[in-house]
Structures are given as structure tokens and as C-alpha cells.
Tab-separated table of C-alpha atoms in Angstrom:
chain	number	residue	atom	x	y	z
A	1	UNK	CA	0.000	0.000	0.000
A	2	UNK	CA	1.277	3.418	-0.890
A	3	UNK	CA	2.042	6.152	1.302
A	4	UNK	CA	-0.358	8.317	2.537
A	5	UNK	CA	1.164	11.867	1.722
A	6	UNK	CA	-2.444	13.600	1.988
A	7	UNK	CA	-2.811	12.229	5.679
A	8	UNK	CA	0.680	12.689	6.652
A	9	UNK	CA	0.583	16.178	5.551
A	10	UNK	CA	-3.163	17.195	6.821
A	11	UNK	CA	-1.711	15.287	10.338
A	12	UNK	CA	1.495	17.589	10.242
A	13	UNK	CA	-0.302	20.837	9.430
A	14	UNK	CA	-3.031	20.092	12.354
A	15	UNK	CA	-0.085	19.875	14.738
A	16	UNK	CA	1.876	22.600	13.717
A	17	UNK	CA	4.855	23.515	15.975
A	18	UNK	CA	3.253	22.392	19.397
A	19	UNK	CA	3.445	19.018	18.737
A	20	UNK	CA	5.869	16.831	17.497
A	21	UNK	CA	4.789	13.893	14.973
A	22	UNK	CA	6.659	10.819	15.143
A	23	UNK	CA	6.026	8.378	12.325
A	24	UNK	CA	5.920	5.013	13.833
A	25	UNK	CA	7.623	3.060	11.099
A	26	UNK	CA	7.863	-0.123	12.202
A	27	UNK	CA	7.433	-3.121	10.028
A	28	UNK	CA	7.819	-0.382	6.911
A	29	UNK	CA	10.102	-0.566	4.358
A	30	UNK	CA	13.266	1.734	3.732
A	31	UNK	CA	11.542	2.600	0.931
A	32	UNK	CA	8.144	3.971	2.505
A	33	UNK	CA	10.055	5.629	4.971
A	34	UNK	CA	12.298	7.501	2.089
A	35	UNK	CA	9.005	9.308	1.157
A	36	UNK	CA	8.131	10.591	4.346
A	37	UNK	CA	12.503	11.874	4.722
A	38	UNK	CA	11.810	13.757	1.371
A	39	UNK	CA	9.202	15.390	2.880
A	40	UNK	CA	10.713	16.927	5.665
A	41	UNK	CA	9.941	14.237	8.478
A	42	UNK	CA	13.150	13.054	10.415
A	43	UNK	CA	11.537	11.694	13.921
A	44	UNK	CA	10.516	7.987	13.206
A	45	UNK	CA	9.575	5.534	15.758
A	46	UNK	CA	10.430	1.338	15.871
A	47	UNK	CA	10.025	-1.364	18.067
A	48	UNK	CA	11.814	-4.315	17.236
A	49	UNK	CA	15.941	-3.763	17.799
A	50	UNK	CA	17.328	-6.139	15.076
A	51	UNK	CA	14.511	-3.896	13.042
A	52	UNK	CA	15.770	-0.996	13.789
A	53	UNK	CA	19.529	-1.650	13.201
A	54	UNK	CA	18.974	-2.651	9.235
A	55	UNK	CA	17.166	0.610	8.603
A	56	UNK	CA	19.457	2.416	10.718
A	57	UNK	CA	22.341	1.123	8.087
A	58	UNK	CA	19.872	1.965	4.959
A	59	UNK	CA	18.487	5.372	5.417
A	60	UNK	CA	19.720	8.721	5.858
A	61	UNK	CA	22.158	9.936	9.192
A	62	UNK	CA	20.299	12.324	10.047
A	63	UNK	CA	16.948	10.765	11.233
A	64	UNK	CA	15.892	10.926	14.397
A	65	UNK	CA	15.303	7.568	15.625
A	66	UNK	CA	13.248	6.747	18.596
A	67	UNK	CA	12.669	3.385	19.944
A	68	UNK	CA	8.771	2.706	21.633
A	69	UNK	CA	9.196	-0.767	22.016
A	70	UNK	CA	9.926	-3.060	25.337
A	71	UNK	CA	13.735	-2.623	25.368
A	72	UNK	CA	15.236	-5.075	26.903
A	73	UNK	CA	18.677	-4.478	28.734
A	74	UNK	CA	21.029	-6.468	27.131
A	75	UNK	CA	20.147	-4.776	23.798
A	76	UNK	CA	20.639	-1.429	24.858
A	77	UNK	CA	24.132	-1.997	23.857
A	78	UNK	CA	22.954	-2.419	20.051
A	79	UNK	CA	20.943	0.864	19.696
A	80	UNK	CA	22.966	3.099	22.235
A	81	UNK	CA	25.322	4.649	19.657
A	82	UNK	CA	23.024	5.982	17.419
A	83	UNK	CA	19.302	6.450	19.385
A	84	UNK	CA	17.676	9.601	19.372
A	85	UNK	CA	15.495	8.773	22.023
A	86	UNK	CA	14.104	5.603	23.883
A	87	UNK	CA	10.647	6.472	25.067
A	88	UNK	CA	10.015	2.458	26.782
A	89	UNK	CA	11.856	3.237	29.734
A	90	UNK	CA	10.090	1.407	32.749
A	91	UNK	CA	12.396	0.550	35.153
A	92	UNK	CA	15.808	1.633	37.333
A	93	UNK	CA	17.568	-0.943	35.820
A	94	UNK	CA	16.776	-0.283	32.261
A	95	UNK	CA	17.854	3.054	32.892
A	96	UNK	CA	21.458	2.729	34.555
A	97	UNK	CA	21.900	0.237	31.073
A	98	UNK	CA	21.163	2.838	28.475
A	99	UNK	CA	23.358	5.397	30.983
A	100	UNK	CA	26.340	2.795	30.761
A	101	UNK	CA	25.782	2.140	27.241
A	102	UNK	CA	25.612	6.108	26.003
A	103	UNK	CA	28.607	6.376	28.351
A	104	UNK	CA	30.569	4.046	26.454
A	105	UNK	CA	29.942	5.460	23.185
A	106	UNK	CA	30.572	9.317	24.699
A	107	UNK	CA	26.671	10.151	24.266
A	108	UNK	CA	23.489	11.630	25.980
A	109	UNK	CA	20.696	9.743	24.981
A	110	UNK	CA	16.927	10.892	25.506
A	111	UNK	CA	14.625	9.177	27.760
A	112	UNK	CA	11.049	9.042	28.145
A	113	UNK	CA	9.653	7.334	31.723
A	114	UNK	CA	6.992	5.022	30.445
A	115	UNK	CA	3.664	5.570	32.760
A	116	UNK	CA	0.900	2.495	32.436
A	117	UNK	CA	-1.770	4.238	32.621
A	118	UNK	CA	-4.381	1.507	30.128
A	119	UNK	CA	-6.759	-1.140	31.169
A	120	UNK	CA	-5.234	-3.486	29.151
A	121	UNK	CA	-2.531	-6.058	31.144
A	122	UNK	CA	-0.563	-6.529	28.219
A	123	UNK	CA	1.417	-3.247	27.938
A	124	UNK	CA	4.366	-2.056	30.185
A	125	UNK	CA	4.937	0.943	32.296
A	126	UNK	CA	5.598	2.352	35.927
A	127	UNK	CA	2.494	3.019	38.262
A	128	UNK	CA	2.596	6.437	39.936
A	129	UNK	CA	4.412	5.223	43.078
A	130	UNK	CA	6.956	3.770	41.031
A	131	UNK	CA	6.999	7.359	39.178
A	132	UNK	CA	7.493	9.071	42.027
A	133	UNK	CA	10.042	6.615	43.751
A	134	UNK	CA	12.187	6.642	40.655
A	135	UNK	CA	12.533	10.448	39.686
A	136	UNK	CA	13.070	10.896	43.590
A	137	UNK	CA	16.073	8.344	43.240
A	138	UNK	CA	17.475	10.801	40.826
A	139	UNK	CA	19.338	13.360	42.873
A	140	UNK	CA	21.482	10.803	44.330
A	141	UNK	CA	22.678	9.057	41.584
A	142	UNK	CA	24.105	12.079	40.343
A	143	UNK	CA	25.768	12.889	43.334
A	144	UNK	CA	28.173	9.882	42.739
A	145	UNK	CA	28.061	10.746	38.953
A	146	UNK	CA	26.318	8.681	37.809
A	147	UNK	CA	22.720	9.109	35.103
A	148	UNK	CA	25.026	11.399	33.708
A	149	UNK	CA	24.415	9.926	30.276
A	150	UNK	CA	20.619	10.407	30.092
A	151	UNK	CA	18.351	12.842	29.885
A	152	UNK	CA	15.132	12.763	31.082
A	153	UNK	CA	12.822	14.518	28.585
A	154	UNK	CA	9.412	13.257	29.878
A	155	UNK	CA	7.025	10.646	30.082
A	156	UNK	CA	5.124	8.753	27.785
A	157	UNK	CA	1.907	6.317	27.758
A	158	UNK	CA	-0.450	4.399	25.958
A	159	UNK	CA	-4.092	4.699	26.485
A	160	UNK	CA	-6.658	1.820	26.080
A	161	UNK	CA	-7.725	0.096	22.898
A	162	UNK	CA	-10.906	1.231	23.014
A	163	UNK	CA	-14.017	3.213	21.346
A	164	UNK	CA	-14.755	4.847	24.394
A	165	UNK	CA	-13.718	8.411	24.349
A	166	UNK	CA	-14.338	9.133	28.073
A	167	UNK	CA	-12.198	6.036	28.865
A	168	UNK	CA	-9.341	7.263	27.078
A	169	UNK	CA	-9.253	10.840	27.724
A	170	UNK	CA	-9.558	10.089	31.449
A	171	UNK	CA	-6.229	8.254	30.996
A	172	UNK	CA	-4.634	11.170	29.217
A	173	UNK	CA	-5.918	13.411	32.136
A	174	UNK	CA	-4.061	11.192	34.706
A	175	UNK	CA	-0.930	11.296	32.394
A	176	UNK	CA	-1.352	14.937	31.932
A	177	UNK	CA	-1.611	15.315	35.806
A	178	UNK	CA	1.756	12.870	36.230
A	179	UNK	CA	3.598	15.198	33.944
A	180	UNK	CA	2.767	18.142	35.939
A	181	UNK	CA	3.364	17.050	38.933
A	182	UNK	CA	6.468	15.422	38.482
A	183	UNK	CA	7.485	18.776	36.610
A	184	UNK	CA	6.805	20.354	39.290
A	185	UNK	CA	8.291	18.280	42.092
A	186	UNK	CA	12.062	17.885	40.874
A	187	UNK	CA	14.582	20.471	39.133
A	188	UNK	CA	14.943	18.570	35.319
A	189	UNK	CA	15.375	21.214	33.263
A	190	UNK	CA	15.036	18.445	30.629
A	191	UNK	CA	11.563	17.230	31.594
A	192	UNK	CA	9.368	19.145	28.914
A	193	UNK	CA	7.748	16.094	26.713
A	194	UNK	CA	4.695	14.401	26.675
A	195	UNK	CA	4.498	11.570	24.653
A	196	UNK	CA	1.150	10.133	24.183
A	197	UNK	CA	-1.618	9.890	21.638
A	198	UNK	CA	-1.360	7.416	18.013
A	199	UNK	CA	-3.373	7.226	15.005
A	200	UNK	CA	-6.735	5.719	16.766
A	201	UNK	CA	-6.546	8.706	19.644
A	202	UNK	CA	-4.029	11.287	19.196
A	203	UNK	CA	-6.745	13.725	18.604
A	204	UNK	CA	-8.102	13.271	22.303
A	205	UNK	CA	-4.166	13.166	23.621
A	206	UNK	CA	-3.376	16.637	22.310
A	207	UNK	CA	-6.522	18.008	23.234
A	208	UNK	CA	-5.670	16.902	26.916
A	209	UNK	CA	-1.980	18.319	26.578
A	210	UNK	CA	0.314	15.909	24.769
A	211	UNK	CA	2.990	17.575	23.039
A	212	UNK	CA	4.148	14.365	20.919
A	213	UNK	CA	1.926	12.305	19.010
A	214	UNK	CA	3.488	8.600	17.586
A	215	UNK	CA	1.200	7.851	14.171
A	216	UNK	CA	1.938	4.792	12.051
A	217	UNK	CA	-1.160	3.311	10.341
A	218	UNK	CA	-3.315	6.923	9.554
A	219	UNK	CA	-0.110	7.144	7.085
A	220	UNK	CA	1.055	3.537	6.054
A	221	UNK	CA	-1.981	1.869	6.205
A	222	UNK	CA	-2.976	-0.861	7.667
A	223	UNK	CA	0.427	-2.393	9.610
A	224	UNK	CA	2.037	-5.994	7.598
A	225	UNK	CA	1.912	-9.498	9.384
A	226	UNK	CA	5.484	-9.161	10.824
């Protein structure tokens, strides 16, 4: 299926400069994504490492690559010395990997707290005492220099797979109310992002304050059997 360019370019002038489209690319082809790069768009989004590493080879240097997936820590190693910004980061561990691994290859990478904030079992995240346990961990770690290898831009979340609007924007609300009070609580100067909201509900998530939206199917179509 071909891309989109009408939808990719109504979806980038509805945003405008307050929010930040990332085209969730995975299981696209170097190809499909070359369209979109012509176009202007540098922030794409994968999920699957060994993925991510081919087209990382293939495409243009200057793409901003972000991973959304479940990272695992041994394979922060693999996508450390080129990542943009991993935005599935839901645990201390995870964290001090991707610090180790950006420290070995003399770089900051981004990182996005990952909140669970759906109904659904299935996907990852920290609950709000973990939130708040974690950023308050913070301090200290960089007292012994240490963290200093990450940057903590935000948090992000995924709401429910569902058709019920009131469902979903209640979650962006509590995501939205996270954000701000984390923001508020600890001195990151880096904390400014939002990441929430994709092609079935990124409508509701910017209405309820996200300022980065990650869209894959509204422009590609309907996603390949991997």
C-alpha cells in the first residue's frame, strides 16, 4: 500500500509547531520511509531492535530515531550509539543500562519514563508510586556521577484500545496530571515532553496536553503481518 502523503501532511499541518509527529515506522520498508525523509519528516519511531539496526544502516544519518518498544537491557548496547530517544523506559535498571551504554559510546541519549496508565494487562509501564520513587532516586545518583548519560525529557503512555472516548481521555488526564506534577516536584530542566496519543486517539491526547503524538497506520496503512 502506498504512502499516505495527503494524511501525513493534513496530520502535520493540524499539529503545527506544538506538537511533534513521530512516524511510527515499524514493520515499513526503507523505501516507505524515504518518502516521508523527502518530505521533511526526520523523527521515526520502531520497536523491534534487530529492526531498527537494518534501517538504521539503509536510510539517511540524520533521522531521528526513537525506539517505543519493550527494550530489553542487554540490547541497549545495540541501539545506544546511534538512538535519538528511547521512550520504553520502565524501570531503574533499564535506565542505569542505556546510561552505561551512552557512556561508552561518549553520548546523551533521551529518555522518556513510560507511565501504564491503560486497562489493558498486556502493555508495560511504571504506576505512579513507582513514578514518584524513581525520579526521587534521581538526585542521588548524580551525586556519585552517575545518570550522567541520560536525559530525562518526559514521560510517555499508551491509552486503552478502546471506542470509548471518556475512557481514554480520562487516561490522558491522569498522564497529563503525572507530567505536571512530576514537573513540578524535581529540578529537570530536561523534563518538557509528553508523549502520548497514536493514530486511533491522538486527537483526544493533544486536546488533553500531549505535546508528541506517535502515528503509524493513519499514514502507512494498515500495519504488515510481521
Amino acid at each position: 500500500m502506498p504512502v499516505n502523503i495527503e494524511k501525513f501532511t493534513e496530520i502535520r499541518e493540524s499539529l503545527g509547531k506544538a506538537v511533534k509527529l513521530v512516524v511510527v515506522s515499524k514493520l515499513r520498508t526503507a523505501e516507505e520511509i524515504k518518502v516521508l525523509y523527502d518530505l521533511g519528516q526526520r523523527d521515526f519511531a520502531e520497536n523491534y531492535v534487530q529492526e531498527l539496526l537494518a534501517k538504521q544502516l539503509e536510510l539517511p544519518k540524520d533521522i531521528r530515531w526513537h525506539f517505543i518498544g519493550h527494550l530489553q537491557s542487554n540490547k541497549a548496547k545495540y541501539i545506544a550509539p546511534f538512538i535519538h530517544s528511547i521512550q520504553g523506559v520502565d524501570s531503574f535498571n533499564l535506565l542505569e543500562e542505556i546510561d552505561r551504554q551512552a557512556a561508552k559510546n561518549d553520548r546523551i541519549v533521551n529518555c522518556f519514563l513510560q507511565i501504564h496508565i491503560a486497562r489493558e494487562d498486556t502493555k508495560f509501564g511504571l504506576d505512579a508510586i513507582e513514578l514518584k520513587e524513581l525520579v526521587a532516586a534521581l538526585p542521588k545518583y548524580k551525586l556519585v556521577n552517575k545518570l550522567n548519560n541520560v536525559k530525562i525529557c518526559g514521560l510517555m503512555g499508551m491509552a486503552s484500545f478502546s471506542d470509548d472516548s471518556e475512557l481514554v481521555k480520562n487516561e490522558f488526564r491522569y498522564l497529563k496530571c503525572l507530567f505536571d506534577d512530576t514537573r513540578s516536584d524535581v529540578d529537570l530542566p530536561s523534563f518538557k515532553q509528553l508523549s502520548m496519543g497514536m493514530s486511533n486517539d491522538y486527537k483526544l491526547a493533544v486536546d488533553e496536553g500531549s505535546t508528541m503524538v506517535r502515528i503509524g497506520s493513519l499514514i502507512f496503512g494498515k500495519r504488515p503481518d510481521r
